[in-house]
Short mmCIF file of C-alpha atoms in Angstrom, two decimals:
data_model
loop_
_atom_site.label_atom_id
_atom_site.label_comp_id
_atom_site.label_asym_id
_atom_site.label_seq_id
_atom_site.Cartn_x
_atom_site.Cartn_y
_atom_site.Cartn_z
CA MET A 221 23.91 -7.82 28.86
CA PRO A 222 24.54 -4.16 29.71
CA LEU A 223 21.74 -1.73 28.95
CA ASN A 224 23.57 1.05 27.16
CA PHE A 225 22.21 4.53 26.38
CA PRO A 226 20.88 3.63 22.91
CA ILE A 227 18.89 0.74 24.41
CA TRP A 228 17.54 3.05 27.12
CA LEU A 229 16.36 5.40 24.35
CA THR A 230 14.52 2.48 22.75
CA VAL A 231 12.98 1.50 26.10
CA SER A 232 11.92 5.13 26.63
CA ARG A 233 9.97 4.94 23.36
CA ILE A 234 7.96 2.03 24.77
CA LEU A 235 7.51 3.80 28.11
CA LEU A 236 6.16 6.89 26.32
CA ILE A 237 3.20 4.91 24.94
CA PRO A 238 0.95 5.11 28.05
CA LEU A 239 1.74 8.83 28.46
CA PHE A 240 1.01 9.37 24.76
CA VAL A 241 -2.40 7.65 25.04
CA ILE A 242 -3.37 9.46 28.24
CA VAL A 243 -2.43 12.87 26.86
CA PHE A 244 -4.27 12.12 23.58
CA TYR A 245 -7.53 11.67 25.53
CA LEU A 246 -7.14 14.50 28.03
CA PRO A 247 -10.02 17.01 27.91
CA TRP A 248 -7.61 19.88 27.45
CA THR A 249 -7.35 22.37 24.58
CA HIS A 250 -3.75 21.54 23.75
CA ALA A 251 -3.89 17.80 24.44
CA ARG A 252 -3.67 16.74 20.79
CA ILE A 253 -0.71 19.00 20.01
CA THR A 254 1.00 17.78 23.19
CA ALA A 255 0.34 14.16 22.19
CA SER A 256 1.81 14.97 18.78
CA VAL A 257 4.93 16.39 20.44
CA ILE A 258 5.26 13.20 22.52
CA PHE A 259 5.01 11.21 19.30
CA ILE A 260 7.68 13.43 17.70
CA ILE A 261 9.98 12.80 20.68
CA ALA A 262 9.41 9.06 20.29
CA ALA A 263 10.14 9.29 16.54
CA LEU A 264 13.36 11.18 17.26
CA THR A 265 14.49 8.51 19.73
CA ASP A 266 13.98 5.97 16.93
CA TRP A 267 16.50 7.79 14.78
CA LEU A 268 18.83 8.68 17.67
CA ASP A 269 19.11 5.24 19.26
CA GLY A 270 20.27 3.62 16.02
CA TYR A 271 22.61 6.48 15.20
CA LEU A 272 24.25 6.41 18.64
CA ALA A 273 24.48 2.62 18.76
CA ARG A 274 26.40 2.61 15.47
CA ARG A 275 28.46 5.71 16.25
CA TRP A 276 29.47 4.49 19.71
CA ASP A 277 29.83 0.87 18.56
CA GLN A 278 27.14 -0.22 21.03
CA THR A 279 25.02 -2.31 18.69
CA SER A 280 23.65 -5.51 20.20
CA ALA A 281 21.33 -8.37 19.38
CA PHE A 282 18.93 -7.13 22.07
CA GLY A 283 18.90 -3.61 20.61
CA ALA A 284 18.38 -4.99 17.09
CA PHE A 285 15.39 -6.95 18.43
CA LEU A 286 13.90 -4.24 20.63
CA ASP A 287 14.14 -1.29 18.22
CA PRO A 288 11.65 -2.55 15.61
CA VAL A 289 9.35 -3.80 18.38
CA ALA A 290 9.28 -0.32 19.94
CA ASP A 291 8.67 1.25 16.53
CA LYS A 292 5.80 -1.06 15.67
CA LEU A 293 4.19 -0.66 19.09
CA ILE A 294 4.06 3.13 19.08
CA VAL A 295 3.03 3.31 15.41
CA ALA A 296 0.24 0.74 15.92
CA VAL A 297 -1.03 2.63 18.96
CA ALA A 298 -0.94 5.92 17.03
CA LEU A 299 -2.79 4.38 14.07
CA ILE A 300 -5.47 3.01 16.42
CA LEU A 301 -5.91 6.40 18.10
CA VAL A 302 -6.17 8.19 14.75
CA LEU A 303 -8.71 5.66 13.49
CA GLN A 304 -10.71 5.75 16.71
CA ARG A 305 -10.97 9.52 16.45
CA ASP A 306 -11.96 9.47 12.76
CA ALA A 307 -13.60 6.10 12.16
CA ARG A 308 -14.29 6.42 8.45
CA VAL A 309 -13.25 4.14 5.61
CA LEU A 310 -11.04 7.02 4.43
CA ILE A 311 -8.83 6.42 7.48
CA ALA A 312 -9.56 2.73 8.11
CA LEU A 313 -8.25 1.59 4.71
CA PRO A 314 -4.69 2.96 4.98
CA VAL A 315 -4.55 1.98 8.68
CA ALA A 316 -5.50 -1.61 7.79
CA ILE A 317 -2.94 -1.67 4.98
CA ILE A 318 -0.13 -0.38 7.21
CA ILE A 319 -0.87 -2.72 10.13
CA SER A 320 -1.32 -5.71 7.79
CA ARG A 321 2.00 -5.00 6.09
CA GLU A 322 3.81 -4.77 9.42
CA ILE A 323 2.47 -8.16 10.48
CA THR A 324 3.25 -9.74 7.10
CA VAL A 325 6.78 -8.38 6.82
CA SER A 326 7.58 -9.18 10.47
CA ALA A 327 6.45 -12.78 9.94
CA LEU A 328 8.40 -12.98 6.69
CA ARG A 329 11.58 -11.65 8.34
CA GLU A 330 11.19 -14.08 11.24
CA TRP A 331 10.74 -17.04 8.90
CA MET A 332 13.62 -15.98 6.65
CA ALA A 333 15.87 -15.61 9.69
CA GLU A 334 14.83 -19.06 10.87
CA ILE A 335 16.06 -20.59 7.61
CA GLY A 336 19.21 -18.45 7.47
CA GLN A 337 18.02 -16.09 4.73
CA ARG A 338 17.39 -12.92 6.78
CA ALA A 339 19.63 -10.80 4.53
CA ARG A 340 17.16 -11.25 1.64
CA VAL A 341 14.59 -9.16 3.52
CA ALA A 342 16.80 -6.53 5.14
CA VAL A 343 15.48 -3.01 5.65
CA SER A 344 15.71 -1.01 2.43
CA TRP A 345 15.71 2.66 1.42
CA LEU A 346 12.05 2.21 0.48
CA GLY A 347 11.26 1.32 4.08
CA LYS A 348 12.95 4.53 5.20
CA PHE A 349 10.74 6.61 2.87
CA LYS A 350 7.68 4.71 4.09
CA THR A 351 8.60 5.41 7.69
CA THR A 352 9.10 9.13 6.98
CA ALA A 353 5.70 9.45 5.26
CA GLN A 354 4.05 7.42 8.02
CA MET A 355 5.57 9.47 10.84
CA THR A 356 4.68 12.73 9.10
CA ALA A 357 1.10 11.56 8.62
CA LEU A 358 0.74 10.46 12.22
CA ILE A 359 2.25 13.63 13.67
CA VAL A 360 -0.25 15.73 11.71
CA LEU A 361 -3.27 13.44 12.25
CA ILE A 362 -2.60 13.27 15.99
CA GLY A 363 -2.05 17.00 16.36
CA PHE A 364 -4.93 18.39 14.31
CA GLU A 365 -8.66 17.78 14.32
CA ARG A 366 -10.66 16.75 11.30
CA GLY A 367 -11.61 19.91 9.43
CA HIS A 368 -8.31 21.65 10.06
CA PRO A 369 -6.50 22.31 6.74
CA LEU A 370 -3.40 20.47 7.96
CA TYR A 371 -5.51 17.41 8.76
CA TRP A 372 -5.99 16.80 5.03
CA LEU A 373 -2.23 17.01 4.56
CA GLY A 374 -1.98 14.26 7.16
CA VAL A 375 -4.58 12.15 5.34
CA ALA A 376 -2.66 12.59 2.07
CA ALA A 377 0.60 11.60 3.80
CA LEU A 378 -1.17 8.56 5.28
CA TYR A 379 -2.15 7.46 1.77
CA VAL A 380 1.41 8.02 0.55
CA ALA A 381 2.61 5.90 3.48
CA ALA A 382 0.06 3.18 2.64
CA ALA A 383 1.17 3.14 -1.01
CA LEU A 384 4.84 2.95 0.00
CA THR A 385 3.85 0.25 2.48
CA LEU A 386 2.37 -1.88 -0.29
CA TRP A 387 5.35 -1.19 -2.54
CA SER A 388 7.88 -2.13 0.15
CA MET A 389 5.90 -5.25 1.10
CA ALA A 390 5.89 -6.31 -2.56
CA ALA A 391 9.66 -5.72 -2.70
CA TYR A 392 10.22 -7.86 0.41
CA LEU A 393 7.97 -10.62 -0.92
CA ARG A 394 9.68 -10.49 -4.32
CA ALA A 395 13.10 -10.79 -2.64
CA ALA A 396 11.89 -13.75 -0.58
CA TRP A 397 9.89 -15.41 -3.37
CA PRO A 398 12.66 -17.74 -4.63
CA THR A 399 13.11 -19.07 -1.10
CA LEU A 400 9.36 -19.27 -0.47
CA ARG A 401 8.81 -21.14 -3.74
CA ALA A 402 11.73 -23.51 -3.21
CA ARG A 403 10.52 -24.47 0.26
CA SER A 404 6.91 -25.14 -0.83
#
């Protein structure tokens, strides 16, 4: 299996995680903004790797597997860092919702694929909106300290992401429900 450029972009997203964490904790005035920029670069590679793989006809089973893994890893790490920095129920609730949804939907997709029904739980436009709200929230919450006016914009975006997360999870479960019920 050749590792093409889109796959290398996906791998780079995973490799950015340790750098992202280290920079986030550096005792340096601009560490948080720099960590936010690293997160932005990772988010851009998420869009770019898929775009290039389709455009250059370099899609692969390995890329289709690795891309969502890379996404979930960096988002989970970012959510943990944001929660660790502001450990209040205000932040913990949407973080728990988002992480729980990712685990639930990943398990659902795996099970549906196992029984040949993967298409019922394919990524939807709602998931794209959720991802946009989530990335916006994380970029802001990583880059700005609690008390900064933009921080509250990030908190609001995190709640929008959590709401869209619940909505998209319900949509996936509703799509899978006939199969889940029939197999019970």
